[in-house]
Short mmCIF file of C-alpha atoms and ligand atoms in Angstrom, two decimals:
data_model
loop_
_atom_site.label_atom_id
_atom_site.label_comp_id
_atom_site.label_asym_id
_atom_site.label_seq_id
_atom_site.Cartn_x
_atom_site.Cartn_y
_atom_site.Cartn_z
CA MET A 129 -10.58 -18.13 8.14
CA LYS A 130 -8.48 -18.04 5.09
CA ARG A 131 -6.12 -15.60 6.46
CA THR A 132 -5.77 -17.22 9.70
CA ALA A 133 -4.92 -20.55 8.02
CA SER A 134 -2.25 -18.95 5.91
CA CYS A 135 -0.93 -17.02 8.82
CA LEU A 136 -0.56 -20.25 10.90
CA TRP A 137 1.08 -21.97 8.10
CA ALA A 138 3.46 -19.02 7.72
CA ARG A 139 4.55 -19.33 11.35
CA ARG A 140 5.64 -23.03 10.88
CA GLY A 141 6.72 -22.54 7.24
CA VAL A 142 9.83 -20.44 7.18
CA ARG A 143 12.12 -22.58 5.01
CA ARG A 144 15.76 -22.46 3.84
CA ALA A 145 16.30 -23.12 0.17
CA TYR A 146 17.86 -26.44 -0.48
CA SER A 147 21.76 -26.26 -1.32
CA SER A 148 21.06 -29.15 -3.65
CA THR A 149 22.96 -29.17 -7.06
CA THR A 150 20.60 -31.50 -8.95
CA THR A 151 19.13 -30.22 -12.06
CA SER A 152 15.34 -29.44 -12.05
CA PRO A 153 12.80 -28.42 -14.55
CA VAL A 154 13.46 -24.84 -14.04
CA ALA A 155 17.39 -25.35 -14.42
CA GLY A 156 19.00 -24.29 -17.85
CA THR A 157 19.87 -21.30 -19.47
CA SER A 158 18.47 -18.35 -17.79
CA ALA A 159 16.44 -17.28 -20.99
CA ALA A 160 15.04 -20.90 -21.23
CA ALA A 161 14.20 -20.89 -17.46
CA GLU A 162 11.99 -17.81 -17.85
CA ALA A 163 9.39 -19.46 -20.19
CA TRP A 164 6.36 -20.94 -18.33
CA ASP A 165 6.53 -24.73 -18.76
CA GLY A 166 2.90 -25.38 -17.72
CA ARG A 167 3.87 -27.85 -15.02
CA PHE A 168 0.84 -26.66 -13.02
CA ARG A 169 -2.12 -24.47 -13.33
CA LEU A 170 -1.52 -20.70 -12.82
CA HIS A 171 -4.10 -19.24 -10.40
CA LYS A 172 -5.19 -15.69 -11.64
CA PRO A 173 -6.97 -14.81 -8.67
CA ARG A 174 -3.74 -15.19 -6.68
CA GLY A 175 -2.27 -12.72 -9.19
CA GLN A 176 -0.14 -15.45 -10.87
CA HIS A 177 0.89 -13.44 -13.89
CA LEU A 178 4.67 -14.39 -14.39
CA LEU A 179 6.94 -11.84 -15.85
CA THR A 180 8.85 -13.68 -18.87
CA ASN A 181 10.50 -11.01 -20.87
CA PRO A 182 14.26 -11.34 -19.86
CA ARG A 183 15.16 -7.80 -20.84
CA VAL A 184 12.29 -6.47 -18.51
CA LEU A 185 13.46 -8.54 -15.72
CA ASP A 186 17.17 -7.53 -16.29
CA ALA A 187 16.01 -3.81 -16.26
CA ILE A 188 14.01 -4.49 -12.89
CA ALA A 189 17.03 -5.81 -11.40
CA ARG A 190 19.39 -3.18 -12.61
CA ARG A 191 17.12 -0.37 -11.49
CA ALA A 192 16.46 -1.81 -8.07
CA SER A 193 19.24 0.37 -6.33
CA ILE A 194 20.97 -2.90 -4.96
CA SER A 195 24.38 -2.17 -3.27
CA PRO A 196 26.84 -4.72 -2.42
CA GLY A 197 25.95 -6.35 0.77
CA ASP A 198 22.33 -5.50 0.74
CA ALA A 199 19.54 -7.78 2.15
CA VAL A 200 16.69 -7.83 -0.41
CA LEU A 201 13.01 -8.66 0.13
CA GLU A 202 11.03 -9.91 -2.75
CA VAL A 203 7.30 -10.46 -2.40
CA GLY A 204 5.59 -13.20 -4.59
CA PRO A 205 8.67 -14.70 -6.33
CA GLY A 206 6.60 -17.09 -8.31
CA THR A 207 8.90 -19.55 -10.19
CA GLY A 208 11.84 -17.22 -9.41
CA ASN A 209 12.26 -15.22 -12.69
CA LEU A 210 13.25 -12.08 -10.81
CA THR A 211 14.55 -13.91 -7.81
CA ALA A 212 17.29 -15.29 -10.23
CA ARG A 213 18.55 -11.89 -11.08
CA LEU A 214 18.47 -10.83 -7.51
CA LEU A 215 20.45 -13.59 -6.29
CA ALA A 216 23.16 -13.06 -9.10
CA SER A 217 23.28 -9.39 -8.01
CA HIS A 218 25.64 -7.78 -5.34
CA ALA A 219 23.08 -8.45 -2.81
CA ALA A 220 24.42 -10.64 0.31
CA ARG A 221 21.02 -12.43 0.75
CA VAL A 222 17.23 -12.52 -0.63
CA ALA A 223 14.32 -13.20 1.36
CA ALA A 224 11.23 -14.08 -0.70
CA VAL A 225 7.75 -13.98 0.75
CA GLU A 226 5.55 -16.54 -1.38
CA ILE A 227 1.94 -17.73 -0.41
CA ASP A 228 1.63 -20.50 -2.89
CA PRO A 229 3.33 -23.89 -1.93
CA ARG A 230 3.88 -24.96 -5.42
CA MET A 231 5.68 -21.69 -6.06
CA VAL A 232 7.73 -22.19 -2.81
CA GLU A 233 8.82 -25.37 -4.24
CA ALA A 234 9.73 -23.99 -7.60
CA VAL A 235 11.59 -20.95 -6.56
CA THR A 236 13.55 -22.98 -4.11
CA ALA A 237 14.41 -25.54 -6.90
CA ARG A 238 15.35 -22.66 -9.09
CA ALA A 239 17.95 -21.18 -6.58
CA ALA A 240 19.28 -24.77 -6.02
CA ALA A 241 19.57 -25.21 -9.83
CA LEU A 242 21.50 -21.98 -10.08
CA GLY A 243 23.85 -22.83 -7.19
CA LEU A 244 22.66 -19.88 -5.22
CA ALA A 245 20.60 -21.50 -2.71
CA ASP A 246 22.70 -20.29 0.21
CA LYS A 247 21.68 -16.67 -0.51
CA LEU A 248 18.03 -17.44 -0.56
CA THR A 249 15.25 -17.62 2.40
CA VAL A 250 11.87 -18.53 1.18
CA ILE A 251 9.24 -17.49 3.67
CA ALA A 252 5.73 -19.41 2.98
CA GLY A 253 2.90 -17.07 3.91
CA ASP A 254 0.67 -14.04 3.11
CA ALA A 255 3.20 -11.11 2.60
CA VAL A 256 0.35 -8.71 4.18
CA GLU A 257 0.36 -10.96 7.43
CA VAL A 258 3.87 -12.32 7.90
CA GLU A 259 6.66 -10.40 9.63
CA PHE A 260 9.27 -9.54 7.20
CA PRO A 261 12.90 -9.85 8.03
CA GLU A 262 15.24 -6.97 8.01
CA PHE A 263 15.92 -5.60 4.60
CA ASP A 264 17.67 -2.79 2.70
CA VAL A 265 15.59 -2.92 -0.52
CA CYS A 266 12.41 -4.37 -1.60
CA VAL A 267 12.11 -5.55 -5.18
CA ALA A 268 8.92 -7.17 -6.28
CA ASN A 269 6.56 -8.01 -9.30
CA ILE A 270 3.58 -8.20 -6.82
CA PRO A 271 0.30 -9.56 -7.12
CA TYR A 272 -1.62 -6.43 -8.00
CA GLY A 273 -4.52 -7.25 -5.50
CA ILE A 274 -2.31 -6.53 -2.41
CA SER A 275 -0.76 -3.33 -3.61
CA SER A 276 -2.28 -0.84 -1.21
CA PRO A 277 -1.98 -3.02 1.93
CA LEU A 278 1.70 -4.02 1.05
CA ILE A 279 2.64 -0.39 0.46
CA ALA A 280 0.79 0.54 3.87
CA LYS A 281 2.91 -2.26 5.43
CA LEU A 282 6.12 -1.27 4.07
CA LEU A 283 5.74 2.53 4.81
CA PHE A 284 3.83 2.58 7.95
CA GLY A 285 4.89 -0.45 9.75
CA ARG A 286 8.10 -0.85 11.52
CA TYR A 287 10.43 -1.44 8.56
CA ARG A 288 13.43 0.64 7.69
CA PHE A 289 14.73 0.33 4.13
CA ARG A 290 16.26 2.48 1.45
CA THR A 291 13.84 1.84 -1.55
CA ALA A 292 11.12 -0.41 -2.65
CA THR A 293 11.05 -0.94 -6.41
CA LEU A 294 7.65 -2.59 -7.33
CA LEU A 295 5.97 -3.43 -10.46
CA LEU A 296 2.45 -2.34 -10.25
CA GLN A 297 -0.77 -1.93 -12.13
CA LYS A 298 -0.29 0.88 -14.55
CA GLU A 299 -3.33 2.89 -13.18
CA PHE A 300 -2.46 2.29 -9.64
CA ALA A 301 1.07 3.53 -10.21
CA ARG A 302 -0.25 6.67 -11.92
CA ARG A 303 -2.25 7.42 -8.91
CA LEU A 304 0.55 6.57 -6.56
CA VAL A 305 2.94 9.28 -8.20
CA ALA A 306 0.34 11.96 -8.88
CA ALA A 307 0.48 15.22 -7.53
CA PRO A 308 -2.16 17.69 -6.02
CA GLY A 309 -4.23 18.88 -8.53
CA ASP A 310 -3.77 16.06 -10.92
CA GLY A 311 -6.99 14.16 -12.12
CA GLU A 312 -5.71 10.96 -10.54
CA TYR A 313 -4.60 12.48 -7.15
CA ASN A 314 -6.20 10.63 -4.04
CA ARG A 315 -5.71 9.53 -0.56
CA LEU A 316 -3.25 6.96 -1.64
CA ALA A 317 -0.86 9.52 -2.97
CA ALA A 318 -1.45 12.19 -0.13
CA ASN A 319 -0.67 9.32 2.45
CA VAL A 320 2.40 7.83 0.49
CA ARG A 321 3.80 11.54 0.18
CA LEU A 322 3.60 12.00 3.69
CA VAL A 323 6.51 9.60 4.20
CA ALA A 324 8.25 8.94 1.01
CA ASP A 325 9.23 10.15 -2.39
CA VAL A 326 7.88 8.23 -5.27
CA ARG A 327 8.88 8.14 -8.98
CA LEU A 328 7.67 6.25 -12.07
CA LEU A 329 10.88 4.32 -13.65
CA MET A 330 9.20 2.55 -16.70
CA ASP A 331 6.16 1.17 -18.09
CA VAL A 332 5.82 -2.79 -18.87
CA SER A 333 3.48 -4.18 -21.57
CA LYS A 334 0.88 -6.76 -20.42
CA ARG A 335 2.38 -8.70 -23.49
CA ASP A 336 5.62 -9.44 -21.25
CA PHE A 337 3.53 -11.66 -18.85
CA VAL A 338 2.23 -15.19 -18.82
CA PRO A 339 -0.74 -15.61 -18.76
CA MET A 340 -1.28 -12.01 -20.18
CA PRO A 341 -3.23 -9.74 -17.89
CA ARG A 342 -5.96 -7.44 -18.95
CA VAL A 343 -3.90 -4.33 -17.64
CA ASP A 344 -0.48 -2.82 -18.38
CA SER A 345 2.09 -2.29 -15.51
CA SER A 346 4.59 0.29 -14.41
CA LEU A 347 7.79 0.02 -12.28
CA VAL A 348 7.85 2.63 -9.44
CA GLU A 349 10.56 3.34 -6.96
CA ILE A 350 9.41 4.36 -3.51
CA ARG A 351 12.02 5.99 -1.39
CA PRO A 352 10.98 6.59 2.21
CA ARG A 353 12.34 9.92 3.92
CA GLY A 354 14.41 9.64 6.85
CA ALA A 355 12.65 12.31 8.92
CA ALA A 356 9.40 11.60 10.98
CA PRO A 357 6.45 13.27 9.29
CA GLY A 358 5.70 15.85 12.08
CA VAL A 359 2.15 14.58 12.54
CA ASP A 360 0.53 11.63 14.30
CA VAL A 361 0.25 9.19 11.59
CA ARG A 362 -2.85 7.50 12.79
CA GLU A 363 -4.42 10.91 12.98
CA TRP A 364 -3.35 11.82 9.65
CA LEU A 365 -4.57 8.62 8.07
CA ALA A 366 -8.19 8.75 9.78
CA PHE A 367 -8.07 12.66 8.62
CA THR A 368 -7.37 11.70 4.94
CA ARG A 369 -10.07 9.09 5.03
CA VAL A 370 -12.66 11.59 5.76
CA CYS A 371 -11.16 14.39 3.28
CA PHE A 372 -10.80 12.10 0.23
CA GLY A 373 -13.89 10.13 0.81
CA GLN A 374 -15.55 12.84 -1.14
CA LYS A 375 -12.49 14.45 -2.56
CA ASN A 376 -14.50 16.50 -5.22
CA LYS A 377 -16.46 18.31 -2.67
CA THR A 378 -15.22 21.40 -0.98
CA LEU A 379 -14.02 21.03 2.65
CA GLY A 380 -16.52 23.51 3.74
CA ALA A 381 -19.48 20.94 2.37
CA ILE A 382 -17.65 18.00 3.76
CA PHE A 383 -17.54 19.36 7.15
CA LYS A 384 -20.91 20.73 7.13
CA GLN A 385 -22.76 17.36 6.97
CA LYS A 386 -24.61 16.45 10.17
CA ARG A 387 -23.91 12.90 10.38
CA MET A 388 -20.12 13.42 9.83
CA LEU A 389 -20.20 16.14 12.53
CA VAL A 390 -21.94 13.77 14.90
CA GLU A 391 -19.41 11.01 14.10
CA LEU A 392 -16.43 13.36 14.64
CA PHE A 393 -17.79 14.84 17.96
CA SER A 394 -18.32 11.17 19.08
CA ARG A 395 -14.73 10.19 18.14
CA SER A 396 -13.29 13.54 19.74
CA GLN A 397 -15.44 12.85 22.81
CA ARG A 398 -14.04 9.41 23.17
CA GLY A 399 -10.53 10.67 22.61
CA GLU A 400 -9.44 7.13 22.28
CA ARG A 401 -6.31 5.89 20.51
CA CYS A 402 -6.50 2.92 18.23
CA ASP A 403 -3.56 0.86 19.35
CA GLY A 404 -4.32 -2.19 16.99
CA GLY A 405 -0.50 -2.27 16.39
CA GLY A 406 1.32 -2.76 13.15
CA VAL A 407 -0.49 -2.21 9.81
CA GLY A 408 -3.56 -4.13 11.03
CA GLY A 409 -4.81 -0.78 12.30
CA LEU A 410 -3.68 1.07 9.38
CA GLY A 411 -5.36 -0.97 6.62
CA ALA A 412 -5.20 -0.05 3.10
CA LEU A 413 -4.21 3.59 1.92
CA ASP A 414 -6.74 4.32 -0.75
CA ASP A 415 -10.29 3.27 0.57
CA ASP A 416 -12.61 5.86 -0.40
CA ASP A 417 -14.98 5.38 2.33
CA SER A 418 -15.29 7.82 5.15
CA VAL A 419 -17.50 8.87 8.13
CA GLY A 420 -20.58 10.61 6.69
CA GLY A 421 -20.34 9.86 2.97
CA GLU A 422 -22.38 10.61 -0.25
CA ASP A 423 -25.53 9.23 1.24
CA ASP A 424 -25.66 12.33 3.81
CA CYS A 425 -26.18 14.60 1.02
CA GLY A 426 -29.45 16.50 1.24
CA LYS A 427 -29.77 15.74 4.90
CA ASP A 428 -27.15 18.32 6.02
CA ASP A 429 -29.23 21.44 6.71
CA ASP A 430 -32.29 20.17 8.43
CA GLY A 431 -30.56 17.23 10.13
CA SER A 432 -34.14 15.64 10.77
CA ASN A 433 -32.80 12.33 10.24
CA ASP A 434 -29.63 12.57 12.28
CA ARG A 435 -29.94 12.12 15.90
CA ALA A 436 -26.90 12.68 17.91
CA VAL A 437 -27.35 9.88 20.21
CA GLY A 438 -26.23 10.66 23.80
CA PHE A 439 -25.33 14.30 22.80
CA SER A 440 -27.50 17.41 23.11
CA GLU A 441 -28.28 19.43 19.93
CA ASP A 442 -26.41 22.31 21.65
CA GLU A 443 -23.26 20.17 22.30
CA VAL A 444 -23.26 19.27 18.56
CA ALA A 445 -23.83 22.87 17.54
CA ALA A 446 -20.98 24.05 19.45
CA PHE A 447 -18.70 21.26 18.02
CA LYS A 448 -19.87 22.48 14.57
CA LYS A 449 -18.66 25.96 15.37
CA ARG A 450 -15.30 24.50 16.47
CA VAL A 451 -15.00 22.65 12.99
CA ALA A 452 -15.99 25.78 10.99
CA GLY A 453 -13.57 27.91 13.21
CA ALA A 454 -10.60 25.60 11.95
CA LEU A 455 -11.68 25.74 8.32
CA GLU A 456 -11.99 29.56 8.46
CA CYS A 457 -8.69 29.95 10.33
CA ALA A 458 -6.96 27.77 7.45
CA ASP A 459 -8.88 29.72 4.71
CA LEU A 460 -9.72 26.37 3.05
CA ALA A 461 -13.40 25.98 3.22
CA SER A 462 -14.06 26.61 -0.41
CA ARG A 463 -11.04 24.35 -1.47
CA ARG A 464 -11.27 20.54 -2.59
CA PRO A 465 -8.87 18.14 -0.99
CA SER A 466 -7.61 16.71 -4.10
CA LYS A 467 -6.08 20.08 -4.94
CA LEU A 468 -4.34 20.70 -1.66
CA SER A 469 -0.67 20.04 -0.81
CA ASN A 470 0.12 17.99 2.34
CA ASP A 471 1.41 20.97 4.01
CA GLU A 472 -1.94 22.62 3.74
CA LEU A 473 -3.74 19.44 4.96
CA MET A 474 -1.41 19.16 7.81
CA ARG A 475 -1.94 22.70 8.77
CA LEU A 476 -5.82 22.02 8.65
CA LEU A 477 -5.37 18.99 10.80
CA ARG A 478 -3.46 20.87 13.47
CA LEU A 479 -5.98 23.41 13.68
CA PHE A 480 -8.67 20.97 14.27
CA ASN A 481 -6.60 19.00 16.72
CA GLU A 482 -6.06 22.32 18.45
CA ARG A 483 -9.77 22.74 18.92
CA GLY A 484 -10.41 19.29 20.13
CA VAL A 485 -11.50 17.87 16.76
CA ARG A 486 -10.17 14.41 16.41
CA PHE A 487 -10.42 11.93 13.60
CA GLN A 488 -9.72 8.52 15.25
N1 LIG B 283 7.41 -12.31 -9.39
C1 LIG B 283 7.12 -13.46 -10.09
C2 LIG B 283 5.64 -14.00 -10.15
C3 LIG B 283 4.64 -12.95 -10.08
S1 LIG B 283 3.21 -13.55 -10.09
C4 LIG B 283 7.33 -12.94 -11.60
O1 LIG B 283 7.61 -11.85 -11.78
O2 LIG B 283 7.24 -13.78 -12.57
C5 LIG B 283 2.75 -13.16 -8.16
C6 LIG B 283 3.23 -14.08 -7.32
O3 LIG B 283 2.80 -13.66 -5.94
C7 LIG B 283 2.57 -15.53 -7.32
O4 LIG B 283 3.74 -16.47 -7.23
C8 LIG B 283 1.55 -15.76 -6.34
O5 LIG B 283 1.37 -16.99 -5.79
C9 LIG B 283 2.36 -14.67 -5.36
N2 LIG B 283 1.23 -14.19 -4.23
C10 LIG B 283 -0.12 -13.98 -4.33
N3 LIG B 283 -0.78 -13.30 -3.16
C11 LIG B 283 0.44 -13.43 -2.27
C12 LIG B 283 0.60 -12.99 -0.93
N4 LIG B 283 -0.49 -12.32 -0.46
N5 LIG B 283 1.60 -13.00 -0.36
C13 LIG B 283 2.86 -13.53 -1.07
N6 LIG B 283 2.71 -13.97 -2.41
C14 LIG B 283 1.63 -13.88 -3.06
#
């Protein structure tokens, strides 16, 4: 309900910043404007931790790869501490998506006080739901709760852009930039690596925010690759959900579980394509659930609790052979997903698909 309400509001709520030059409580020297004046209560569940260290704000704007004439997208501008820098940059225009009407008003007034209102469009709504305007670069200190769906939307939606420079929770950033074999390597990193290059730019202390969050942050640059990934993206995302749901098991063990095989068999028989459209059908990139799951351990071999509803035992056994054949051909049965490169995983997916094993 909440989402629907904010979505409707977003459709109505695309507003232009005023071009008034009257001073506001956020006007003044840029350093003074950064400090939080407590004019309303900040809402922590909405991720309202304002970045108030001017040096860090300057560094983010500097490292955001903004070229003259760029269209910039900012998510969660808050009172406009970062927005003020983006507006003062070489960018031609800035679009900022903000969910809280109080913040919409604050950032709008901030731009007006700086005399830069003409460059700013504030879109009132939920950044996960609203349609973004075209943009060249995305720069944002985002609410950490939407990190995964937002990155999914940016990378697997229909947007074409050069870079996204995002301030993220430090642990999340470490997982995002992890490489196969690293302890933190997971589904998120594998999915993002499929379509983009990612690098860590700098760490930011929790002391640089008001109110101070419990966690430190890191600035990350995400650079989408121009070329198409050479794999059906939806099929890949469904495949990595299965593999990384139990990333520390070997692939042989993952694909031996009866319930998993039955579920995959049913998906492969349906041969349906999920055409939910947009990122809604893609969801978050780092959920750890999967078909089957840890609960299935121990039931693999006798299979007494797993009835292949609608399929004969012979059909499922034949399907199991096809799955095992693909693993054998790839020589990956004894390997763990978290240690494999995307090329190895992609090869395995192709071998599965060639044998009629489908994941979505
Ligand atoms: N970028 C600002 C504010 C960061 S706080 C700064 O660095 O100071 C995060 C901001 O994101 C808040 O203003 C919050 O209201 C907004 N926000 C939270 N969830 C959002 C969502 N789903 N879509 C858009 N904005 C959101």
